[in-house]
Amino acid sequence: MFCCVKYGLDGEDSSFINLNCGTAALRDFVTERALKQLGNDFVKQRDLQRKHIALLTKQITAHTKQVQNLQKRQAESPTKGPAEDEGGDQGGGEDGEGNEAEPVEQVSGKDSLETVSRWIEAAEAEIREREAVLIALSEGETAFQDVTTIDLRDPVSGTRVNLSQFPVHMPASAILPLRSTTELVGVRGEDQEVLRLSFSIPRVERDAAVLDMLEYGVLAKGR
């Protein structure tokens, strides 16, 4: 005796609810479960996006320095080929006094400058996407904070079940068809404004260039 209830930060999220109870018990159970879960999910997603942005910002800073060093070496040795540029001039210049070599020395080849620049561009694009996600999370969380109770709604017709109008001991299966799909909505304020609790927060797909930067860049483990 179950029905499928759609709610969450992903528009496709859903949970199965046991209808073997009274309507009041169903409302109280779903309210406590859904509101707590959504509140926790907002916090987790916000922290996750900020963590990724901080990671990418650190990567961009390191690789921007690498680009500057590569450009400097290219300007100082315009006639050198990739192989000669990689292995030569180890004793001269700023790094020829026994100091620890800059991470840039570990990237060679005629396309290295283009590669690192592409990594930076991809990381900057991902940061912009994640900042847009943070805005969507903030807007959704602000609206969600005003929710005082919940109700169920037919996702096709938009008709609310209005759980509060039924006797508290009426079986939930009497008002919701078994194995049906319904949508969870929040009720806000004195005007009983309805808020859809499936928020459809955008997903960020990591570009292959960013994956390469994390695996092979100057901050990669083992470099």
CSV table of C-alpha atoms in Angstrom, one decimal:
chain,number,residue,atom,x,y,z
A,1,MET,CA,0.0,0.0,0.0
A,2,PHE,CA,2.3,2.7,-1.3
A,3,CYS,CA,2.2,5.8,-3.4
A,4,CYS,CA,5.1,7.7,-5.0
A,5,VAL,CA,5.6,11.3,-3.8
A,6,LYS,CA,7.8,13.6,-5.8
A,7,TYR,CA,10.0,16.2,-4.0
A,8,GLY,CA,13.6,17.2,-3.7
A,9,LEU,CA,16.3,19.4,-5.2
A,10,ASP,CA,16.4,17.3,-8.3
A,11,GLY,CA,13.2,17.5,-10.3
A,12,GLU,CA,13.2,13.7,-10.7
A,13,ASP,CA,13.6,12.9,-7.0
A,14,SER,CA,10.8,10.8,-5.4
A,15,SER,CA,10.0,8.7,-2.4
A,16,PHE,CA,7.6,5.9,-1.7
A,17,ILE,CA,5.1,6.6,1.2
A,18,ASN,CA,3.2,3.9,3.1
A,19,LEU,CA,-0.5,4.6,2.9
A,20,ASN,CA,-1.3,2.1,5.7
A,21,CYS,CA,-2.2,4.9,8.2
A,22,GLY,CA,-4.7,7.7,8.8
A,23,THR,CA,-4.6,11.0,6.9
A,24,ALA,CA,-3.3,12.9,9.9
A,25,ALA,CA,-0.5,10.5,10.5
A,26,LEU,CA,0.4,10.6,6.8
A,27,ARG,CA,0.5,14.4,6.8
A,28,ASP,CA,2.6,14.6,10.0
A,29,PHE,CA,5.0,11.9,8.8
A,30,VAL,CA,5.5,13.4,5.4
A,31,THR,CA,5.9,16.9,6.8
A,32,GLU,CA,8.6,15.9,9.3
A,33,ARG,CA,10.4,13.7,6.8
A,34,ALA,CA,10.3,16.0,3.8
A,35,LEU,CA,11.0,19.3,5.5
A,36,LYS,CA,13.9,17.9,7.4
A,37,GLN,CA,15.4,16.2,4.4
A,38,LEU,CA,15.0,19.3,2.2
A,39,GLY,CA,16.5,21.5,4.8
A,40,ASN,CA,19.5,19.2,5.1
A,41,ASP,CA,19.9,18.9,1.3
A,42,PHE,CA,20.0,22.7,0.9
A,43,VAL,CA,22.8,22.9,3.4
A,44,LYS,CA,24.8,20.0,1.9
A,45,GLN,CA,24.5,21.3,-1.7
A,46,ARG,CA,25.5,24.8,-0.7
A,47,ASP,CA,28.6,23.5,1.1
A,48,LEU,CA,29.4,21.2,-1.8
A,49,GLN,CA,29.3,24.0,-4.4
A,50,ARG,CA,31.4,26.3,-2.3
A,51,LYS,CA,33.9,23.5,-1.8
A,52,HIS,CA,34.2,22.9,-5.5
A,53,ILE,CA,34.5,26.7,-6.2
A,54,ALA,CA,37.3,26.9,-3.6
A,55,LEU,CA,39.1,24.0,-5.2
A,56,LEU,CA,38.9,25.4,-8.7
A,57,THR,CA,39.9,28.9,-7.5
A,58,LYS,CA,43.1,27.4,-6.1
A,59,GLN,CA,43.7,25.5,-9.3
A,60,ILE,CA,43.2,28.7,-11.4
A,61,THR,CA,45.7,30.6,-9.2
A,62,ALA,CA,48.4,28.0,-9.5
A,63,HIS,CA,47.9,27.5,-13.3
A,64,THR,CA,47.7,31.2,-14.0
A,65,LYS,CA,51.2,31.5,-12.5
A,66,GLN,CA,52.2,28.6,-14.6
A,67,VAL,CA,51.0,30.3,-17.8
A,68,GLN,CA,53.0,33.4,-16.8
A,69,ASN,CA,56.1,31.4,-16.4
A,70,LEU,CA,55.6,29.6,-19.7
A,71,GLN,CA,55.1,32.9,-21.5
A,72,LYS,CA,58.2,34.3,-19.9
A,73,ARG,CA,60.3,31.2,-20.9
A,74,GLN,CA,58.8,31.4,-24.4
A,75,ALA,CA,59.7,35.1,-24.7
A,76,GLU,CA,63.3,34.5,-23.4
A,77,SER,CA,63.9,31.5,-25.7
A,78,PRO,CA,61.8,32.1,-28.9
A,79,THR,CA,64.0,29.9,-31.1
A,80,LYS,CA,64.1,26.8,-28.8
A,81,GLY,CA,62.1,23.7,-29.8
A,82,PRO,CA,59.9,21.8,-27.4
A,83,ALA,CA,62.5,19.2,-26.5
A,84,GLU,CA,65.3,21.8,-26.1
A,85,ASP,CA,63.0,24.0,-24.1
A,86,GLU,CA,62.2,21.2,-21.8
A,87,GLY,CA,65.6,20.1,-20.9
A,88,GLY,CA,67.9,23.1,-21.5
A,89,ASP,CA,68.9,26.1,-19.5
A,90,GLN,CA,68.8,24.3,-16.1
A,91,GLY,CA,71.6,26.1,-14.6
A,92,GLY,CA,70.9,29.7,-15.6
A,93,GLY,CA,68.2,32.3,-15.0
A,94,GLU,CA,66.3,32.7,-11.8
A,95,ASP,CA,66.0,28.9,-11.2
A,96,GLY,CA,69.7,28.2,-11.8
A,97,GLU,CA,70.9,29.0,-8.3
A,98,GLY,CA,69.9,25.8,-6.6
A,99,ASN,CA,66.4,26.9,-5.8
A,100,GLU,CA,63.5,24.5,-6.0
A,101,ALA,CA,62.2,24.3,-9.6
A,102,GLU,CA,58.9,25.9,-10.4
A,103,PRO,CA,56.0,23.4,-11.2
A,104,VAL,CA,56.0,24.8,-14.7
A,105,GLU,CA,59.2,22.8,-15.4
A,106,GLN,CA,57.1,19.6,-15.3
A,107,VAL,CA,54.9,20.6,-18.3
A,108,SER,CA,56.6,20.5,-21.7
A,109,GLY,CA,55.8,20.3,-25.4
A,110,LYS,CA,54.8,23.0,-27.9
A,111,ASP,CA,51.2,22.9,-26.9
A,112,SER,CA,51.7,23.1,-23.1
A,113,LEU,CA,50.8,26.8,-23.0
A,114,GLU,CA,47.6,26.2,-25.0
A,115,THR,CA,46.7,23.2,-22.8
A,116,VAL,CA,47.1,25.0,-19.5
A,117,SER,CA,45.2,28.0,-20.9
A,118,ARG,CA,42.4,25.7,-21.9
A,119,TRP,CA,42.3,24.2,-18.4
A,120,ILE,CA,42.0,27.6,-16.8
A,121,GLU,CA,39.1,28.6,-19.2
A,122,ALA,CA,37.2,25.4,-18.4
A,123,ALA,CA,37.7,25.9,-14.6
A,124,GLU,CA,36.4,29.4,-14.8
A,125,ALA,CA,33.4,28.3,-16.8
A,126,GLU,CA,32.6,25.6,-14.1
A,127,ILE,CA,32.9,28.2,-11.4
A,128,ARG,CA,30.3,30.4,-13.2
A,129,GLU,CA,28.0,27.4,-13.4
A,130,ARG,CA,28.4,26.6,-9.7
A,131,GLU,CA,27.8,30.2,-8.8
A,132,ALA,CA,24.5,30.0,-10.7
A,133,VAL,CA,23.7,26.9,-8.7
A,134,LEU,CA,24.3,28.8,-5.5
A,135,ILE,CA,21.9,31.5,-6.6
A,136,ALA,CA,19.2,28.9,-7.4
A,137,LEU,CA,19.8,27.2,-4.0
A,138,SER,CA,19.5,30.5,-2.2
A,139,GLU,CA,16.3,31.4,-4.0
A,140,GLY,CA,14.8,28.0,-3.3
A,141,GLU,CA,15.9,27.9,0.3
A,142,THR,CA,14.5,31.4,0.9
A,143,ALA,CA,11.1,30.3,-0.4
A,144,PHE,CA,11.3,27.0,1.4
A,145,GLN,CA,11.9,28.7,4.8
A,146,ASP,CA,8.4,30.1,4.8
A,147,VAL,CA,6.7,26.7,4.4
A,148,THR,CA,4.6,25.9,7.5
A,149,THR,CA,2.9,22.7,6.4
A,150,ILE,CA,2.7,20.4,3.3
A,151,ASP,CA,0.0,19.0,1.0
A,152,LEU,CA,-0.1,16.7,-1.9
A,153,ARG,CA,-1.1,17.7,-5.5
A,154,ASP,CA,-1.8,15.8,-8.7
A,155,PRO,CA,1.2,16.6,-10.9
A,156,VAL,CA,-1.1,16.5,-14.1
A,157,SER,CA,-4.2,18.4,-13.1
A,158,GLY,CA,-2.6,20.5,-10.3
A,159,THR,CA,-5.5,19.6,-8.0
A,160,ARG,CA,-4.6,19.7,-4.3
A,161,VAL,CA,-5.6,16.8,-2.0
A,162,ASN,CA,-6.0,19.2,0.9
A,163,LEU,CA,-5.2,16.6,3.6
A,164,SER,CA,-6.5,18.8,6.4
A,165,GLN,CA,-10.1,18.5,5.3
A,166,PHE,CA,-10.3,14.8,5.9
A,167,PRO,CA,-11.1,13.1,9.3
A,168,VAL,CA,-7.8,12.3,11.1
A,169,HIS,CA,-8.5,8.6,11.2
A,170,MET,CA,-9.6,8.2,7.6
A,171,PRO,CA,-7.3,5.7,5.9
A,172,ALA,CA,-4.8,7.5,3.6
A,173,SER,CA,-5.4,4.8,1.0
A,174,ALA,CA,-9.0,6.1,0.7
A,175,ILE,CA,-7.9,9.5,-0.6
A,176,LEU,CA,-4.8,8.5,-2.6
A,177,PRO,CA,-4.8,5.7,-5.2
A,178,LEU,CA,-2.4,2.9,-4.5
A,179,ARG,CA,0.8,3.0,-6.6
A,180,SER,CA,-0.1,6.5,-7.8
A,181,THR,CA,2.3,9.4,-8.3
A,182,THR,CA,1.6,12.6,-6.5
A,183,GLU,CA,3.6,15.8,-5.9
A,184,LEU,CA,4.6,17.3,-2.6
A,185,VAL,CA,3.9,21.0,-2.2
A,186,GLY,CA,4.5,23.4,0.7
A,187,VAL,CA,1.9,25.8,2.1
A,188,ARG,CA,3.1,29.2,3.0
A,189,GLY,CA,1.7,32.1,5.0
A,190,GLU,CA,-1.9,33.2,5.7
A,191,ASP,CA,-2.8,33.2,2.0
A,192,GLN,CA,-2.0,29.5,1.9
A,193,GLU,CA,0.3,30.1,-1.1
A,194,VAL,CA,1.5,26.8,-2.6
A,195,LEU,CA,5.2,26.1,-3.3
A,196,ARG,CA,6.3,23.2,-5.4
A,197,LEU,CA,8.8,21.2,-3.4
A,198,SER,CA,10.6,19.7,-6.5
A,199,PHE,CA,13.1,22.5,-7.1
A,200,SER,CA,15.1,21.3,-10.2
A,201,ILE,CA,18.4,22.7,-9.0
A,202,PRO,CA,20.8,22.6,-12.1
A,203,ARG,CA,23.5,19.9,-12.2
A,204,VAL,CA,27.1,20.8,-13.1
A,205,GLU,CA,28.9,18.4,-15.4
A,206,ARG,CA,32.6,18.6,-15.1
A,207,ASP,CA,34.5,19.2,-18.4
A,208,ALA,CA,37.2,16.9,-19.5
A,209,ALA,CA,39.7,19.7,-19.5
A,210,VAL,CA,39.1,20.3,-15.7
A,211,LEU,CA,39.5,16.6,-15.1
A,212,ASP,CA,42.8,16.7,-16.9
A,213,MET,CA,43.9,19.7,-14.9
A,214,LEU,CA,43.1,18.0,-11.6
A,215,GLU,CA,44.9,14.8,-12.7
A,216,TYR,CA,48.0,16.2,-14.5
A,217,GLY,CA,48.2,19.8,-13.4
A,218,VAL,CA,50.8,21.4,-11.1
A,219,LEU,CA,48.8,20.7,-8.0
A,220,ALA,CA,48.2,17.0,-8.9
A,221,LYS,CA,49.4,14.4,-6.4
A,222,GLY,CA,52.8,13.0,-7.2
A,223,ARG,CA,53.9,16.0,-9.1
